GROMACS .gro file of N, CA and C in nm:
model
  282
    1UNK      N    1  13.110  12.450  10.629
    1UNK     CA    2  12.974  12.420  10.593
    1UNK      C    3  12.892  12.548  10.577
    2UNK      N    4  12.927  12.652  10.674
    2UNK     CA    5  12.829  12.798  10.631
    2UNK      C    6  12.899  12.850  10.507
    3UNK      N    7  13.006  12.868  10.454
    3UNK     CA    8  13.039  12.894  10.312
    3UNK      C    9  12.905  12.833  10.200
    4UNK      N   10  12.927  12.703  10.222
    4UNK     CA   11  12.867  12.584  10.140
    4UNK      C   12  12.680  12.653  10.133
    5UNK      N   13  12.612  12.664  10.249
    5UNK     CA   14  12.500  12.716  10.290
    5UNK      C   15  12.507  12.846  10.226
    6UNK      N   16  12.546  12.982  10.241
    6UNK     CA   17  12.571  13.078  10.227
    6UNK      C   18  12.546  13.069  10.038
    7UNK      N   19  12.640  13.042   9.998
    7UNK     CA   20  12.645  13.002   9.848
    7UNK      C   21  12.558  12.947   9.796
    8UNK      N   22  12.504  12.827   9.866
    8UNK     CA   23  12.351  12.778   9.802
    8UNK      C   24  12.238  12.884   9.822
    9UNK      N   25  12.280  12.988   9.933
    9UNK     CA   26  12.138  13.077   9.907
    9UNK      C   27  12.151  13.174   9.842
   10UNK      N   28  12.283  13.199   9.805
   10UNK     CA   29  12.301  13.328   9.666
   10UNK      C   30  12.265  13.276   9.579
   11UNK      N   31  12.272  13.124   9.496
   11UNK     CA   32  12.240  13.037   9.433
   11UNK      C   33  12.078  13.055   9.370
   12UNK      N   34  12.004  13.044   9.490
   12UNK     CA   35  11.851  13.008   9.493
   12UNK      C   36  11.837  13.160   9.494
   13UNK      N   37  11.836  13.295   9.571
   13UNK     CA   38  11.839  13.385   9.538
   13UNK      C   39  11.823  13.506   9.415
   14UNK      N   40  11.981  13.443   9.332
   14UNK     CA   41  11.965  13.441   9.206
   14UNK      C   42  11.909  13.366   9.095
   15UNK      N   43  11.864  13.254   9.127
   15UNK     CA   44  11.748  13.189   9.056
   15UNK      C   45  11.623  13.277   9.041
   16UNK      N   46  11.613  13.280   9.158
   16UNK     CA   47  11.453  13.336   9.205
   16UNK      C   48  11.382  13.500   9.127
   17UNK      N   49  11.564  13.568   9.144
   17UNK     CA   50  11.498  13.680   9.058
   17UNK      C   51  11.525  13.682   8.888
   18UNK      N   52  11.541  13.584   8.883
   18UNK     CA   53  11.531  13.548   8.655
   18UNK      C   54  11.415  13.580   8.651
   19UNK      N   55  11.337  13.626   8.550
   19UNK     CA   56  11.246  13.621   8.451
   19UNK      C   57  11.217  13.592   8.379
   20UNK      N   58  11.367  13.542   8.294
   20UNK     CA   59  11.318  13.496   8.140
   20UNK      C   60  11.315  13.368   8.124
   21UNK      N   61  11.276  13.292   8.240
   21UNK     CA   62  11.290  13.177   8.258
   21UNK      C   63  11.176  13.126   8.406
   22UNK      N   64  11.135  12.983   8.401
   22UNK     CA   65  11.096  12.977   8.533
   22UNK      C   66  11.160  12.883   8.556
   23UNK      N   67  11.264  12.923   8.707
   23UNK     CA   68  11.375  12.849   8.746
   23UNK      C   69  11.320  12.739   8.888
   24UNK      N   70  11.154  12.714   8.907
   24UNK     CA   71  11.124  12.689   9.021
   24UNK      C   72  11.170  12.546   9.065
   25UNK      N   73  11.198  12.425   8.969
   25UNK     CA   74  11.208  12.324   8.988
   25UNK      C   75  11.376  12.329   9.018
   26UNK      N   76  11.496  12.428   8.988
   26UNK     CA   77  11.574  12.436   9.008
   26UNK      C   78  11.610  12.452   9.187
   27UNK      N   79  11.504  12.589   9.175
   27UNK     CA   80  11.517  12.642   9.299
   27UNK      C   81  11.458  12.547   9.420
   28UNK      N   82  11.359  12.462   9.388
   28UNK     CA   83  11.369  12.342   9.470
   28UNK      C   84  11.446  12.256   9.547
   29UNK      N   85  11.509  12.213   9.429
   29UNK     CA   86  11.640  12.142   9.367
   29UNK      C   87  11.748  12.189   9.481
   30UNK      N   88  11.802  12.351   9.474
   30UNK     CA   89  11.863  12.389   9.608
   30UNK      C   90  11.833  12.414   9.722
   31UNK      N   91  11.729  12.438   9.731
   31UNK     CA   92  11.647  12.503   9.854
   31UNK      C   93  11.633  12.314   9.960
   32UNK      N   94  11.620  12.217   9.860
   32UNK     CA   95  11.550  12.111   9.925
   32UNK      C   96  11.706  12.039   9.937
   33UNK      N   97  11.838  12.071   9.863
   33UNK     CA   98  11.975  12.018   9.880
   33UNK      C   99  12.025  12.090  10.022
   34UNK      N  100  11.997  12.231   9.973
   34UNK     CA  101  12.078  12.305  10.128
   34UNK      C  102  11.994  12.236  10.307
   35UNK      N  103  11.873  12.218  10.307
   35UNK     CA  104  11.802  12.118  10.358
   35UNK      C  105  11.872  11.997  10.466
   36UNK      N  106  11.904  11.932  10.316
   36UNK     CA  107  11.988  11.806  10.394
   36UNK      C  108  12.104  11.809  10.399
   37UNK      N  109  12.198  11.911  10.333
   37UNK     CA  110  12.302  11.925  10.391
   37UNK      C  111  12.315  11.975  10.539
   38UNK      N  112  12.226  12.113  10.541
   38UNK     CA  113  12.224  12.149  10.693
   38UNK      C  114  12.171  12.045  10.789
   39UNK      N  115  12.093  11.942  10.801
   39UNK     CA  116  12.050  11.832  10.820
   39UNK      C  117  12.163  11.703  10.895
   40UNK      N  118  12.260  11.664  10.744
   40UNK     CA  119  12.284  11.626  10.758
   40UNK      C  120  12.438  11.631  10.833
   41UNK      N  121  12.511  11.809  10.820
   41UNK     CA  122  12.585  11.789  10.945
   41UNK      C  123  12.589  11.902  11.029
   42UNK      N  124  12.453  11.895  11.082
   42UNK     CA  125  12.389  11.938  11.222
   42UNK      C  126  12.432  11.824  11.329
   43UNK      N  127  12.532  11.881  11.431
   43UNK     CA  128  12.568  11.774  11.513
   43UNK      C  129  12.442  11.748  11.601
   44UNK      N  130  12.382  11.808  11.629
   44UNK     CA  131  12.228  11.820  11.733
   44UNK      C  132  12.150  11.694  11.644
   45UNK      N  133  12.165  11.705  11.526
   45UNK     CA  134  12.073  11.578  11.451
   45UNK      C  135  12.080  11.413  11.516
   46UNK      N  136  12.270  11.411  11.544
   46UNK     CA  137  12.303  11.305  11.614
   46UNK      C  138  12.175  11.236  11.669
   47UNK      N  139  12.110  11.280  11.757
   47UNK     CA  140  12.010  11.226  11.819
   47UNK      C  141  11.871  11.157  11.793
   48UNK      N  142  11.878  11.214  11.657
   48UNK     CA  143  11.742  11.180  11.570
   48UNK      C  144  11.742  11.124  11.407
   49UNK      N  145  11.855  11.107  11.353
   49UNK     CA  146  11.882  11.046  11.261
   49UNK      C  147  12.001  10.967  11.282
   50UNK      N  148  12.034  10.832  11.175
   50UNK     CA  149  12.089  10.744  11.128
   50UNK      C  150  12.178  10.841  11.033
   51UNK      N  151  12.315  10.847  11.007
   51UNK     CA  152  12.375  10.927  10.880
   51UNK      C  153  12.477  10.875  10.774
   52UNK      N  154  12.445  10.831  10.724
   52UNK     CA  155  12.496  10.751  10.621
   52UNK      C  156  12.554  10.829  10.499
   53UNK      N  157  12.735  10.810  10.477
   53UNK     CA  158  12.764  10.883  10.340
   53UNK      C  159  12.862  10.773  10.262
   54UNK      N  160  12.834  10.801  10.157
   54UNK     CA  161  12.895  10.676  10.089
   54UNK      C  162  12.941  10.706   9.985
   55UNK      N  163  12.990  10.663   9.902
   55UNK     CA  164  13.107  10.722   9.781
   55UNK      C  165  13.106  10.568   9.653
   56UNK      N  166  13.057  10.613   9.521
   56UNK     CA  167  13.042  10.527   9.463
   56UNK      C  168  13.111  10.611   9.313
   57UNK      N  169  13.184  10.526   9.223
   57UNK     CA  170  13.263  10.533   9.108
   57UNK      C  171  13.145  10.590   9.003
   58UNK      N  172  13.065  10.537   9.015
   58UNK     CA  173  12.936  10.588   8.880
   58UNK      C  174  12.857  10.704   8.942
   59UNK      N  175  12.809  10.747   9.073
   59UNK     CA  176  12.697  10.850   9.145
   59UNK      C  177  12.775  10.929   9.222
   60UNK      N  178  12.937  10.916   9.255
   60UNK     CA  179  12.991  11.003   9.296
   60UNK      C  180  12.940  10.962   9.489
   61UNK      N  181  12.935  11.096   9.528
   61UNK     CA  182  12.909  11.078   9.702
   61UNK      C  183  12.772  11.094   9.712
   62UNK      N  184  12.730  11.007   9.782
   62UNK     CA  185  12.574  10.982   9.832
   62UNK      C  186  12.546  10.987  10.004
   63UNK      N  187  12.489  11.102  10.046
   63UNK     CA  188  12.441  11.138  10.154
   63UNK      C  189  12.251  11.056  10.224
   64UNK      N  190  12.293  10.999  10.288
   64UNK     CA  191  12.154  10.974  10.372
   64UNK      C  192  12.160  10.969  10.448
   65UNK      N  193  12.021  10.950  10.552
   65UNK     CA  194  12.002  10.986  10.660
   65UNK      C  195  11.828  10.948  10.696
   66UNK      N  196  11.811  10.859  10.767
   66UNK     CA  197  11.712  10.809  10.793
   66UNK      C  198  11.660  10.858  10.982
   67UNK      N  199  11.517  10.854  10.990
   67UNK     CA  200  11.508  10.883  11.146
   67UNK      C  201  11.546  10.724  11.244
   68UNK      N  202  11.633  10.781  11.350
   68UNK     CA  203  11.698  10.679  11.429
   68UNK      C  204  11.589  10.588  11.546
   69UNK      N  205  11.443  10.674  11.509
   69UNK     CA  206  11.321  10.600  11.593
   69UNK      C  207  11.201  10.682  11.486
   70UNK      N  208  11.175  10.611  11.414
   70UNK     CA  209  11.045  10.622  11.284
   70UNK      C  210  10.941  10.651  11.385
   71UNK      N  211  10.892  10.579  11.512
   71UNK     CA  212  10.777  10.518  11.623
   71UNK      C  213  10.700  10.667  11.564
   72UNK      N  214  10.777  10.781  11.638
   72UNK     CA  215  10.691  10.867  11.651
   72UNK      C  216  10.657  10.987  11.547
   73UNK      N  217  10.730  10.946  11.431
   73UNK     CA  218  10.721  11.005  11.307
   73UNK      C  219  10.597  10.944  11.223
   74UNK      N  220  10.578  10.755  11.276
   74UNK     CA  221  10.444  10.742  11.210
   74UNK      C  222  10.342  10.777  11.236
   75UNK      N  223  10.355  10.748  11.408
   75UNK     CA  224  10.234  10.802  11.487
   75UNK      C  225  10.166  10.927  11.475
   76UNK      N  226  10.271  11.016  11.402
   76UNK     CA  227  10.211  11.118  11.400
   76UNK      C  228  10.121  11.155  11.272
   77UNK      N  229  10.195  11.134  11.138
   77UNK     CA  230  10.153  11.140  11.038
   77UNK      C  231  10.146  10.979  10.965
   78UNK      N  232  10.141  10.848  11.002
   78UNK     CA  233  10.047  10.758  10.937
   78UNK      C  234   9.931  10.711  11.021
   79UNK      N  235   9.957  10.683  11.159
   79UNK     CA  236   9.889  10.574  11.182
   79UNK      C  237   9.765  10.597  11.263
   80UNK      N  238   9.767  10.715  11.293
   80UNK     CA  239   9.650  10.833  11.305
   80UNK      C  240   9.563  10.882  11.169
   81UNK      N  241   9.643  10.843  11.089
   81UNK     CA  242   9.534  10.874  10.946
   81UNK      C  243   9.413  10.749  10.934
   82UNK      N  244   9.504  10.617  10.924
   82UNK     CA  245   9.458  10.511  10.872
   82UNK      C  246   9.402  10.404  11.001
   83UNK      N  247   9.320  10.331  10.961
   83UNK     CA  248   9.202  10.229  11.029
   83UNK      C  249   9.338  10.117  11.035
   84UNK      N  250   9.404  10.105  10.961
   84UNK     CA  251   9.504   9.990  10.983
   84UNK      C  252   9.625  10.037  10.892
   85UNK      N  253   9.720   9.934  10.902
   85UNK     CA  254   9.842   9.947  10.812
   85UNK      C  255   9.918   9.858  10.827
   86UNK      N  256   9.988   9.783  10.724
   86UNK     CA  257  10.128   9.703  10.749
   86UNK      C  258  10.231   9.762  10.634
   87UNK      N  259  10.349   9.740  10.796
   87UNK     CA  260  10.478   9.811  10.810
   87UNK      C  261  10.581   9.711  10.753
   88UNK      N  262  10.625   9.728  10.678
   88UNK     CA  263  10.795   9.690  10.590
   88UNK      C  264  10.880   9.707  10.620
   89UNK      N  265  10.978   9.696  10.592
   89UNK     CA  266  11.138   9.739  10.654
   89UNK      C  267  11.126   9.894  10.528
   90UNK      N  268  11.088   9.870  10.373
   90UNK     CA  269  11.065   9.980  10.342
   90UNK      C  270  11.007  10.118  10.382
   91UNK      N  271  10.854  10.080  10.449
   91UNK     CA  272  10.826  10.187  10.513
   91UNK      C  273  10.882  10.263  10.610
   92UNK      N  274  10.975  10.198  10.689
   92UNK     CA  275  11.082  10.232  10.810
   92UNK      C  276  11.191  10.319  10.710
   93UNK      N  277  11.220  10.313  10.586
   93UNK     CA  278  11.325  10.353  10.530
   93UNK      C  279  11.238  10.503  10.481
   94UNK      N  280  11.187  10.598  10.616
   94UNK     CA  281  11.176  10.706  10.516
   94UNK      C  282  11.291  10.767  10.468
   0.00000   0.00000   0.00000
């Protein structure tokens, strides 16, 4: 996995110093992939995410990973914003 990491930041790296081009939505693109890869196999994560990988004939391998207790992820940033709110099984699916 540090190969994999390592390589995505020579990747974004060399994006970053082009000129003749603006590569920013690219460099996103890796910067926000290397992310959830490190994310997603961080054994320490165990504790705080759901990890879900799945393998499909048309999208190839699909990585997710949801928080394993949302409670205090809303509390922090929704439900302290807003006077009220109703909760979905969607909204639980950040």
């Amino acid at each position: 996995m540090k190969k994999v990491n390592l390589d995505l930041i020579d990747i974004i790296d060399i994006l970053k110093t082009k000129e003749e081009y603006d590569f920013s939505k690219e460099v996103n693109f890796f910067e926000s992939l290397a992310n959830n890869l490190n994310n997603f196999f961080d054994k320490n994560s165990s504790k705080t995410y759901i990890k879900i990988l799945s393998y499909n004939d048309r999208f190839g391998i699909n990585f997710e990973y949801t928080l394993l207790n949302p409670a205090n992820y809303l509390d922090q940033n929704l439900r302290k914003k807003l006077d009220s709110c109703i909760l979905t099984s969607a909204t639980l699916s950040i």
